[in-house]
Amino acid sequence: MKNGKDVVVPLLVVMSLMFIWNLSRNINDVLVPHLKRACQLTDFQSSLVQSAFFGGYFLLALPVGQFIGRFGYKAGMVTGLLTAAAGALLFFPAADMRYYPLFLTALFIMAAGFTFLEVTATPYISVLGDPERASSRLSLASAVGSVGATLGPFIGSRFLLHATEVSPEAVGQFGPEQLAGYLNAEAQLVKTPYLSLGGLFLTIGLLLYFIKLPEIEEENHHAGSIRDILKFRHTVLGALGVFCYLGAEVGIVSFLIRYAKSSGIPGLTEQNAALFITFYMALVLLGRLVGAYWLRSANPPVTLAFCSTAALVLVCVSVTTSGYVSVYALSLVGLFTSVMYPILFTLSIKNLGIYTKTGSSLIIMSIVGGAVIPPVMGLVSDSFGIQKAFIVPVLCYVYLVYYARAGHAITQASVVGLKH
């Protein structure tokens, strides 16, 4: 699509959707400790919040891609919003029943809706305008999403966490009826934020139905299969890079409140600890705003290598220290992960030609890292302590350094695969 006024409205619409789903998705970071308390879960069990959510991306990315290929981008956006609304509204009976599997089901349905939005949005933005500035454009759109991601944990903490906490020791002294009343009251706290989100998704979905958006015309509608994409080494390794990038980020923010509470900072409540997630996301926002300009001329692999190395060092600092130093080190990781996704995405789908749409779906599927890495961290935490769990993100960033230095290279076999 050509540059000009014809791309302004589509870009604004898609960026608005990115804001909304990032806000919603990052409330999950606060939902993890909240449901851990309300449903009396282990670290591993509470991390299944992220598994249910990001597992939806993995299971539905390809079917959603086929749906969009048949019915178009606008249909994908509207369907995504209405599906996400259904999932959010399911929090009402889940809270009344205080039934953890129903919470996970609601999150999975929300994720199904967001899969429509994300599979639609990222390639849509990539082709709206100059291809050489796709990374810059994606970084700017991601920055808009990061505003929502920054607000999400803060808003969630105000609804779901307490300024004055009831200590675990005090809860342990409750009788059966008092304990049931306390836990039921905790579960009810999810109703206001999630019913509000459900109403917002429903309203925007209905409004978007009446907004005219240009469809992207492709010269060849043959998108290929996953087997075709496996010919492209840089795409397969890039998908694993997205798996590691998002898995590490989701794992860090999922356990950041838990980690901060155990780091030896006196008098730190969960609500105040949630501010470290807000700080993390604010740094992601800052990085993406800078990245929107920087990536116009920077070397993407070199930038990715630098950012991955910096994130690796900061997580290592958090694993070997305590107190404010360790928590701020984790928070600072957000600055260096900020531009990783747009770089990974554009490097991974580079030169895919007619396979771009299927390649994009594979990259979106790799967001399943957010479903896998947090439970692995939860298992490590339950067995060896929360600090040791952050060794898992260290390994993720080691792989990202490798991809930036060598894994992104387009091999001759990939070129042959494209020709065939």
Short mmCIF file of C-alpha atoms in Angstrom, two decimals:
data_model
loop_
_atom_site.label_atom_id
_atom_site.label_comp_id
_atom_site.label_asym_id
_atom_site.label_seq_id
_atom_site.Cartn_x
_atom_site.Cartn_y
_atom_site.Cartn_z
CA MET A 1 0.00 0.00 0.00
CA LYS A 2 1.34 3.46 -0.84
CA ASN A 3 2.35 6.07 1.69
CA GLY A 4 -0.11 8.89 2.28
CA LYS A 5 -3.38 9.76 3.89
CA ASP A 6 -4.90 6.42 2.93
CA VAL A 7 -2.79 4.64 5.57
CA VAL A 8 -3.39 7.03 8.48
CA VAL A 9 -6.80 5.73 9.58
CA PRO A 10 -5.82 2.04 9.31
CA LEU A 11 -2.65 2.68 11.32
CA LEU A 12 -4.57 4.57 14.02
CA VAL A 13 -7.19 1.82 14.25
CA VAL A 14 -4.63 -0.96 14.55
CA MET A 15 -2.51 0.98 17.05
CA SER A 16 -5.62 1.59 19.17
CA LEU A 17 -6.31 -2.13 19.21
CA MET A 18 -2.70 -2.76 20.24
CA PHE A 19 -3.19 -0.37 23.15
CA ILE A 20 -6.32 -2.19 24.30
CA TRP A 21 -5.04 -5.76 24.12
CA ASN A 22 -1.72 -4.87 25.75
CA LEU A 23 -3.52 -3.19 28.63
CA SER A 24 -5.69 -6.27 29.09
CA ARG A 25 -2.85 -8.75 28.68
CA ASN A 26 -0.67 -7.08 31.28
CA ILE A 27 -3.36 -7.10 33.94
CA ASN A 28 -2.54 -10.82 33.97
CA ASP A 29 0.77 -10.01 35.65
CA VAL A 30 -1.20 -8.80 38.66
CA LEU A 31 -3.81 -11.54 38.29
CA VAL A 32 -1.12 -14.20 38.91
CA PRO A 33 -0.45 -13.26 42.58
CA HIS A 34 -4.10 -12.36 43.11
CA LEU A 35 -5.45 -15.77 42.06
CA LYS A 36 -2.56 -17.44 43.89
CA ARG A 37 -4.04 -15.99 47.06
CA ALA A 38 -7.76 -16.22 46.21
CA CYS A 39 -7.57 -19.84 45.01
CA GLN A 40 -4.69 -20.87 47.32
CA LEU A 41 -2.27 -21.98 44.61
CA THR A 42 1.42 -22.86 44.35
CA ASP A 43 3.79 -20.79 42.17
CA PHE A 44 3.47 -23.40 39.42
CA GLN A 45 -0.32 -23.45 39.57
CA SER A 46 -0.61 -19.67 39.56
CA SER A 47 1.68 -19.45 36.51
CA LEU A 48 -0.94 -21.39 34.53
CA VAL A 49 -2.69 -18.02 34.16
CA GLN A 50 -0.06 -17.23 31.54
CA SER A 51 -0.19 -20.75 30.09
CA ALA A 52 -3.93 -20.50 29.48
CA PHE A 53 -3.55 -17.07 27.94
CA PHE A 54 -0.53 -17.54 25.72
CA GLY A 55 -1.46 -21.12 24.90
CA GLY A 56 -4.37 -19.65 22.98
CA TYR A 57 -1.94 -17.94 20.62
CA PHE A 58 -0.16 -21.21 19.87
CA LEU A 59 -3.30 -23.26 19.25
CA LEU A 60 -5.19 -20.66 17.24
CA ALA A 61 -2.62 -18.67 15.29
CA LEU A 62 -2.78 -20.81 12.13
CA PRO A 63 -6.59 -21.23 12.05
CA VAL A 64 -6.94 -17.50 12.66
CA GLY A 65 -4.49 -16.81 9.83
CA GLN A 66 -6.63 -18.94 7.50
CA PHE A 67 -9.78 -17.13 8.67
CA ILE A 68 -8.20 -13.76 7.91
CA GLY A 69 -6.98 -15.01 4.53
CA ARG A 70 -10.56 -15.91 3.64
CA PHE A 71 -12.57 -13.10 5.23
CA GLY A 72 -10.07 -10.23 5.47
CA TYR A 73 -8.34 -8.14 8.11
CA LYS A 74 -11.37 -6.17 9.22
CA ALA A 75 -13.39 -9.33 9.85
CA GLY A 76 -10.49 -10.61 11.91
CA MET A 77 -10.42 -7.49 14.05
CA VAL A 78 -14.17 -7.48 14.71
CA THR A 79 -14.23 -11.21 15.46
CA GLY A 80 -11.28 -10.81 17.81
CA LEU A 81 -12.93 -8.04 19.80
CA LEU A 82 -16.22 -9.92 20.19
CA THR A 83 -14.41 -13.11 21.22
CA ALA A 84 -12.30 -11.23 23.78
CA ALA A 85 -15.49 -9.68 25.17
CA ALA A 86 -17.00 -13.14 25.70
CA GLY A 87 -13.90 -14.25 27.61
CA ALA A 88 -13.85 -11.17 29.81
CA LEU A 89 -17.53 -11.53 30.70
CA LEU A 90 -16.89 -15.14 31.76
CA PHE A 91 -14.96 -13.77 34.75
CA PHE A 92 -18.32 -13.03 36.39
CA PRO A 93 -19.38 -16.68 36.95
CA ALA A 94 -15.75 -17.68 37.59
CA ALA A 95 -15.58 -15.20 40.47
CA ASP A 96 -18.92 -16.32 41.90
CA MET A 97 -17.82 -19.96 41.85
CA ARG A 98 -14.17 -19.22 42.77
CA TYR A 99 -13.29 -22.03 40.39
CA TYR A 100 -9.75 -21.75 39.04
CA PRO A 101 -10.29 -23.83 35.85
CA LEU A 102 -13.11 -21.47 34.84
CA PHE A 103 -10.78 -18.48 35.29
CA LEU A 104 -8.30 -20.25 33.00
CA THR A 105 -11.05 -20.92 30.45
CA ALA A 106 -12.02 -17.24 30.46
CA LEU A 107 -8.40 -16.26 29.88
CA PHE A 108 -8.08 -18.75 27.04
CA ILE A 109 -11.14 -17.30 25.30
CA MET A 110 -9.79 -13.77 25.75
CA ALA A 111 -6.51 -14.94 24.25
CA ALA A 112 -8.40 -16.39 21.30
CA GLY A 113 -9.79 -12.94 20.63
CA PHE A 114 -6.40 -11.30 21.00
CA THR A 115 -4.93 -13.84 18.58
CA PHE A 116 -7.26 -12.49 15.89
CA LEU A 117 -6.08 -8.97 16.69
CA GLU A 118 -2.38 -9.78 16.78
CA VAL A 119 -2.29 -12.02 13.71
CA THR A 120 -4.11 -9.19 11.93
CA ALA A 121 -2.24 -6.20 13.27
CA THR A 122 1.45 -7.04 12.94
CA PRO A 123 1.55 -8.01 9.23
CA TYR A 124 -1.00 -5.28 8.45
CA ILE A 125 1.30 -2.61 9.87
CA SER A 126 4.32 -4.23 8.21
CA VAL A 127 2.92 -3.68 4.71
CA LEU A 128 1.37 -0.24 5.30
CA GLY A 129 4.08 1.97 3.87
CA ASP A 130 7.76 1.72 2.98
CA PRO A 131 8.99 -1.88 3.51
CA GLU A 132 12.44 -0.58 4.52
CA ARG A 133 10.86 1.19 7.51
CA ALA A 134 8.75 -1.75 8.68
CA SER A 135 10.83 -2.21 11.86
CA SER A 136 10.47 1.49 12.70
CA ARG A 137 6.73 1.41 12.06
CA LEU A 138 6.27 -1.72 14.15
CA SER A 139 8.31 -0.20 16.95
CA LEU A 140 6.10 2.89 16.98
CA ALA A 141 2.96 0.73 17.05
CA SER A 142 4.50 -1.36 19.81
CA ALA A 143 5.17 1.85 21.74
CA VAL A 144 1.44 2.64 21.60
CA GLY A 145 0.78 -0.87 22.87
CA SER A 146 3.33 -0.29 25.61
CA VAL A 147 1.29 2.62 26.95
CA GLY A 148 -1.48 0.10 27.56
CA ALA A 149 1.02 -2.41 28.93
CA THR A 150 2.29 0.21 31.38
CA LEU A 151 -1.18 1.15 32.56
CA GLY A 152 -2.40 -2.45 32.81
CA PRO A 153 -0.43 -3.56 35.91
CA PHE A 154 -1.06 -0.24 37.66
CA ILE A 155 -4.82 -0.37 37.05
CA GLY A 156 -4.93 -4.06 37.92
CA SER A 157 -3.06 -3.55 41.18
CA ARG A 158 -5.60 -0.92 42.27
CA PHE A 159 -8.48 -3.34 41.71
CA LEU A 160 -6.93 -6.66 42.72
CA LEU A 161 -4.25 -5.95 45.34
CA HIS A 162 -4.46 -4.28 48.74
CA ALA A 163 -2.67 -1.28 50.19
CA THR A 164 -2.90 -3.01 53.60
CA GLU A 165 -2.46 -6.76 53.38
CA VAL A 166 -3.69 -9.61 55.54
CA SER A 167 -0.57 -11.61 56.31
CA PRO A 168 -0.39 -15.34 55.45
CA GLU A 169 0.04 -15.99 59.17
CA ALA A 170 -3.23 -14.19 59.94
CA VAL A 171 -5.04 -16.06 57.17
CA GLY A 172 -3.74 -19.29 58.65
CA GLN A 173 -5.58 -18.47 61.89
CA PHE A 174 -8.97 -18.09 60.17
CA GLY A 175 -11.71 -20.59 60.88
CA PRO A 176 -13.36 -22.43 57.95
CA GLU A 177 -16.22 -19.94 57.54
CA GLN A 178 -14.00 -16.88 57.96
CA LEU A 179 -11.49 -18.29 55.46
CA ALA A 180 -14.22 -19.05 52.91
CA GLY A 181 -15.60 -15.53 53.27
CA TYR A 182 -12.15 -13.97 52.89
CA LEU A 183 -11.30 -16.02 49.77
CA ASN A 184 -14.69 -15.39 48.17
CA ALA A 185 -14.29 -11.65 48.74
CA GLU A 186 -10.87 -11.81 47.07
CA ALA A 187 -12.33 -13.61 44.06
CA GLN A 188 -15.08 -10.99 43.67
CA LEU A 189 -12.45 -8.30 43.07
CA VAL A 190 -11.95 -9.42 39.48
CA LYS A 191 -15.49 -8.53 38.44
CA THR A 192 -15.14 -4.77 38.05
CA PRO A 193 -12.01 -4.69 35.84
CA TYR A 194 -12.93 -7.63 33.63
CA LEU A 195 -16.58 -6.75 33.15
CA SER A 196 -15.43 -3.24 32.21
CA LEU A 197 -13.02 -4.72 29.67
CA GLY A 198 -15.75 -6.94 28.28
CA GLY A 199 -18.01 -3.95 27.74
CA LEU A 200 -15.16 -2.02 26.10
CA PHE A 201 -14.34 -4.85 23.68
CA LEU A 202 -17.98 -5.25 22.75
CA THR A 203 -18.46 -1.53 22.12
CA ILE A 204 -15.32 -1.14 20.00
CA GLY A 205 -16.10 -4.29 18.02
CA LEU A 206 -19.52 -2.93 17.09
CA LEU A 207 -18.08 0.49 16.18
CA LEU A 208 -15.31 -1.05 14.07
CA TYR A 209 -17.90 -2.96 12.07
CA PHE A 210 -19.06 0.37 10.60
CA ILE A 211 -15.57 1.81 9.93
CA LYS A 212 -14.23 1.35 6.39
CA LEU A 213 -10.72 -0.08 6.26
CA PRO A 214 -8.76 -0.78 3.07
CA GLU A 215 -7.98 -4.43 2.39
CA ILE A 216 -4.44 -5.40 1.45
CA GLU A 217 -4.30 -6.88 -2.03
CA GLU A 218 -1.69 -9.57 -2.48
CA GLU A 219 -0.45 -10.64 -5.88
CA ASN A 220 -0.42 -14.30 -4.93
CA HIS A 221 -2.81 -15.67 -2.35
CA HIS A 222 -0.90 -18.93 -1.96
CA ALA A 223 0.40 -18.56 1.59
CA GLY A 224 2.07 -21.95 1.86
CA SER A 225 2.04 -24.37 4.77
CA ILE A 226 4.15 -24.72 7.89
CA ARG A 227 6.13 -27.41 6.05
CA ASP A 228 7.02 -24.78 3.42
CA ILE A 229 8.15 -22.36 6.13
CA LEU A 230 10.49 -24.98 7.62
CA LYS A 231 12.71 -24.48 4.55
CA PHE A 232 13.63 -21.06 5.88
CA ARG A 233 16.20 -21.50 8.64
CA HIS A 234 16.20 -17.84 9.65
CA THR A 235 12.40 -17.97 10.12
CA VAL A 236 12.43 -21.15 12.21
CA LEU A 237 15.25 -19.89 14.42
CA GLY A 238 13.51 -16.51 14.61
CA ALA A 239 10.33 -18.19 15.83
CA LEU A 240 12.38 -19.83 18.59
CA GLY A 241 13.81 -16.38 19.33
CA VAL A 242 10.31 -14.96 19.79
CA PHE A 243 9.53 -17.96 22.03
CA CYS A 244 12.53 -17.10 24.23
CA TYR A 245 11.99 -13.33 24.15
CA LEU A 246 8.36 -13.41 25.18
CA GLY A 247 8.77 -16.35 27.55
CA ALA A 248 11.50 -14.49 29.42
CA GLU A 249 9.52 -11.24 29.56
CA VAL A 250 6.27 -12.88 30.71
CA GLY A 251 8.17 -14.98 33.24
CA ILE A 252 9.92 -11.95 34.70
CA VAL A 253 6.81 -9.82 35.10
CA SER A 254 4.70 -12.78 36.29
CA PHE A 255 6.98 -13.37 39.25
CA LEU A 256 8.27 -9.83 39.78
CA ILE A 257 5.78 -9.10 42.59
CA ARG A 258 6.55 -12.43 44.23
CA TYR A 259 10.28 -11.84 43.82
CA ALA A 260 10.15 -8.27 45.16
CA LYS A 261 8.23 -9.46 48.24
CA SER A 262 10.94 -12.04 48.97
CA SER A 263 13.93 -9.80 48.22
CA GLY A 264 14.31 -8.41 51.73
CA ILE A 265 12.75 -4.98 51.19
CA PRO A 266 11.04 -4.13 54.50
CA GLY A 267 7.33 -3.26 54.51
CA LEU A 268 6.79 -3.85 50.79
CA THR A 269 3.15 -4.69 49.96
CA GLU A 270 1.97 -6.47 46.83
CA GLN A 271 0.30 -3.29 45.62
CA ASN A 272 3.55 -1.34 45.93
CA ALA A 273 5.54 -4.23 44.45
CA ALA A 274 3.29 -4.03 41.39
CA LEU A 275 4.81 -0.60 40.72
CA PHE A 276 7.99 -2.39 39.65
CA ILE A 277 5.99 -4.01 36.84
CA THR A 278 4.67 -0.57 35.89
CA PHE A 279 8.28 0.70 35.91
CA TYR A 280 9.34 -2.26 33.74
CA MET A 281 6.59 -1.52 31.22
CA ALA A 282 7.30 2.21 31.28
CA LEU A 283 10.89 1.41 30.28
CA VAL A 284 9.56 -0.80 27.48
CA LEU A 285 7.52 2.19 26.32
CA LEU A 286 10.55 4.49 26.47
CA GLY A 287 12.65 2.01 24.54
CA ARG A 288 10.05 1.62 21.81
CA LEU A 289 9.64 5.36 21.41
CA VAL A 290 13.39 5.70 20.98
CA GLY A 291 13.42 2.58 18.81
CA ALA A 292 10.82 4.01 16.42
CA TYR A 293 13.47 6.56 15.42
CA TRP A 294 16.62 4.53 16.08
CA LEU A 295 15.59 1.53 13.96
CA ARG A 296 15.14 3.71 10.90
CA SER A 297 18.92 3.66 10.45
CA ALA A 298 20.35 1.20 13.01
CA ASN A 299 21.62 -2.26 12.16
CA PRO A 300 18.87 -4.59 13.50
CA PRO A 301 21.07 -7.66 14.29
CA VAL A 302 23.66 -5.51 16.08
CA THR A 303 20.92 -3.78 18.07
CA LEU A 304 19.38 -7.13 18.99
CA ALA A 305 22.76 -8.51 20.11
CA PHE A 306 23.42 -5.48 22.33
CA CYS A 307 19.96 -5.52 23.91
CA SER A 308 20.02 -9.28 24.52
CA THR A 309 23.43 -9.06 26.17
CA ALA A 310 22.32 -6.18 28.40
CA ALA A 311 19.18 -8.08 29.47
CA LEU A 312 21.29 -11.16 30.17
CA VAL A 313 23.64 -9.21 32.42
CA LEU A 314 20.79 -7.53 34.34
CA VAL A 315 19.01 -10.82 35.08
CA CYS A 316 22.32 -12.30 36.24
CA VAL A 317 22.66 -9.35 38.63
CA SER A 318 19.19 -10.03 40.02
CA VAL A 319 20.00 -13.71 40.58
CA THR A 320 23.18 -12.90 42.54
CA THR A 321 21.99 -9.90 44.63
CA SER A 322 19.04 -8.94 46.83
CA GLY A 323 17.00 -5.93 47.93
CA TYR A 324 16.41 -2.93 45.74
CA VAL A 325 19.46 -3.68 43.57
CA SER A 326 18.04 -7.02 42.43
CA VAL A 327 14.50 -5.71 41.86
CA TYR A 328 15.60 -2.62 39.94
CA ALA A 329 17.93 -4.79 37.85
CA LEU A 330 14.94 -6.89 36.81
CA SER A 331 12.88 -3.78 36.10
CA LEU A 332 15.62 -2.35 33.87
CA VAL A 333 15.40 -5.42 31.63
CA GLY A 334 12.28 -3.80 30.16
CA LEU A 335 14.35 -1.08 28.50
CA PHE A 336 16.42 -3.60 26.56
CA THR A 337 13.61 -5.97 25.61
CA SER A 338 11.61 -3.06 24.20
CA VAL A 339 12.78 -3.33 20.58
CA MET A 340 13.38 -7.07 20.46
CA TYR A 341 10.03 -8.12 19.02
CA PRO A 342 9.91 -5.78 15.99
CA ILE A 343 13.50 -6.74 15.15
CA LEU A 344 12.84 -10.45 15.58
CA PHE A 345 9.65 -10.26 13.54
CA THR A 346 11.15 -8.41 10.60
CA LEU A 347 14.33 -10.52 10.54
CA SER A 348 12.26 -13.70 10.68
CA ILE A 349 9.89 -12.89 7.79
CA LYS A 350 12.52 -11.22 5.61
CA ASN A 351 12.42 -12.36 1.98
CA LEU A 352 9.56 -14.84 2.53
CA GLY A 353 7.59 -13.46 -0.41
CA ILE A 354 4.31 -15.37 -0.87
CA TYR A 355 5.00 -17.25 2.38
CA THR A 356 4.93 -14.07 4.48
CA LYS A 357 1.44 -14.62 5.90
CA THR A 358 2.16 -18.20 7.00
CA GLY A 359 5.55 -17.11 8.32
CA SER A 360 3.81 -14.41 10.33
CA SER A 361 1.45 -17.00 11.79
CA LEU A 362 4.43 -19.14 12.82
CA ILE A 363 5.96 -16.16 14.61
CA ILE A 364 2.66 -15.46 16.37
CA MET A 365 2.49 -19.14 17.39
CA SER A 366 5.88 -18.72 19.02
CA ILE A 367 4.26 -16.44 21.56
CA VAL A 368 3.51 -19.78 23.27
CA GLY A 369 6.82 -19.09 25.02
CA GLY A 370 4.72 -16.98 27.37
CA ALA A 371 2.75 -20.14 28.21
CA VAL A 372 5.77 -22.40 28.71
CA ILE A 373 8.50 -20.38 30.42
CA PRO A 374 6.46 -19.12 33.45
CA PRO A 375 5.41 -22.65 34.53
CA VAL A 376 9.02 -23.78 34.20
CA MET A 377 10.00 -20.88 36.43
CA GLY A 378 7.15 -21.83 38.80
CA LEU A 379 8.46 -25.39 39.10
CA VAL A 380 11.98 -24.10 39.80
CA SER A 381 10.60 -21.64 42.34
CA ASP A 382 8.56 -24.27 44.18
CA SER A 383 11.62 -26.56 44.36
CA PHE A 384 14.59 -24.21 44.80
CA GLY A 385 13.23 -20.73 45.61
CA ILE A 386 12.02 -17.77 43.60
CA GLN A 387 15.49 -16.30 42.97
CA LYS A 388 16.77 -19.44 41.27
CA ALA A 389 13.76 -19.38 38.95
CA PHE A 390 15.26 -16.40 37.12
CA ILE A 391 18.03 -18.59 35.74
CA VAL A 392 15.45 -19.64 33.12
CA PRO A 393 15.24 -16.14 31.53
CA VAL A 394 19.07 -16.07 31.55
CA LEU A 395 19.09 -19.08 29.24
CA CYS A 396 16.51 -17.40 27.00
CA TYR A 397 18.69 -14.32 26.54
CA VAL A 398 21.72 -16.50 25.78
CA TYR A 399 19.81 -17.90 22.79
CA LEU A 400 18.78 -14.42 21.65
CA VAL A 401 22.44 -13.36 21.60
CA TYR A 402 23.12 -16.36 19.34
CA TYR A 403 20.25 -15.49 16.97
CA ALA A 404 21.40 -11.89 16.70
CA ARG A 405 24.96 -12.91 15.89
CA ALA A 406 24.39 -15.88 13.58
CA GLY A 407 20.91 -17.38 13.58
CA HIS A 408 19.26 -14.61 11.56
CA ALA A 409 21.43 -15.14 8.48
CA ILE A 410 19.52 -16.16 5.33
CA THR A 411 21.12 -19.31 3.97
CA GLN A 412 21.37 -20.43 0.36
CA ALA A 413 18.95 -23.27 1.17
CA SER A 414 16.36 -20.67 2.18
CA VAL A 415 16.78 -18.86 -1.11
CA VAL A 416 16.24 -22.14 -2.97
CA GLY A 417 13.16 -22.78 -0.83
CA LEU A 418 11.71 -19.42 -1.83
CA LYS A 419 12.25 -20.12 -5.53
CA HIS A 420 10.37 -23.35 -5.25
#
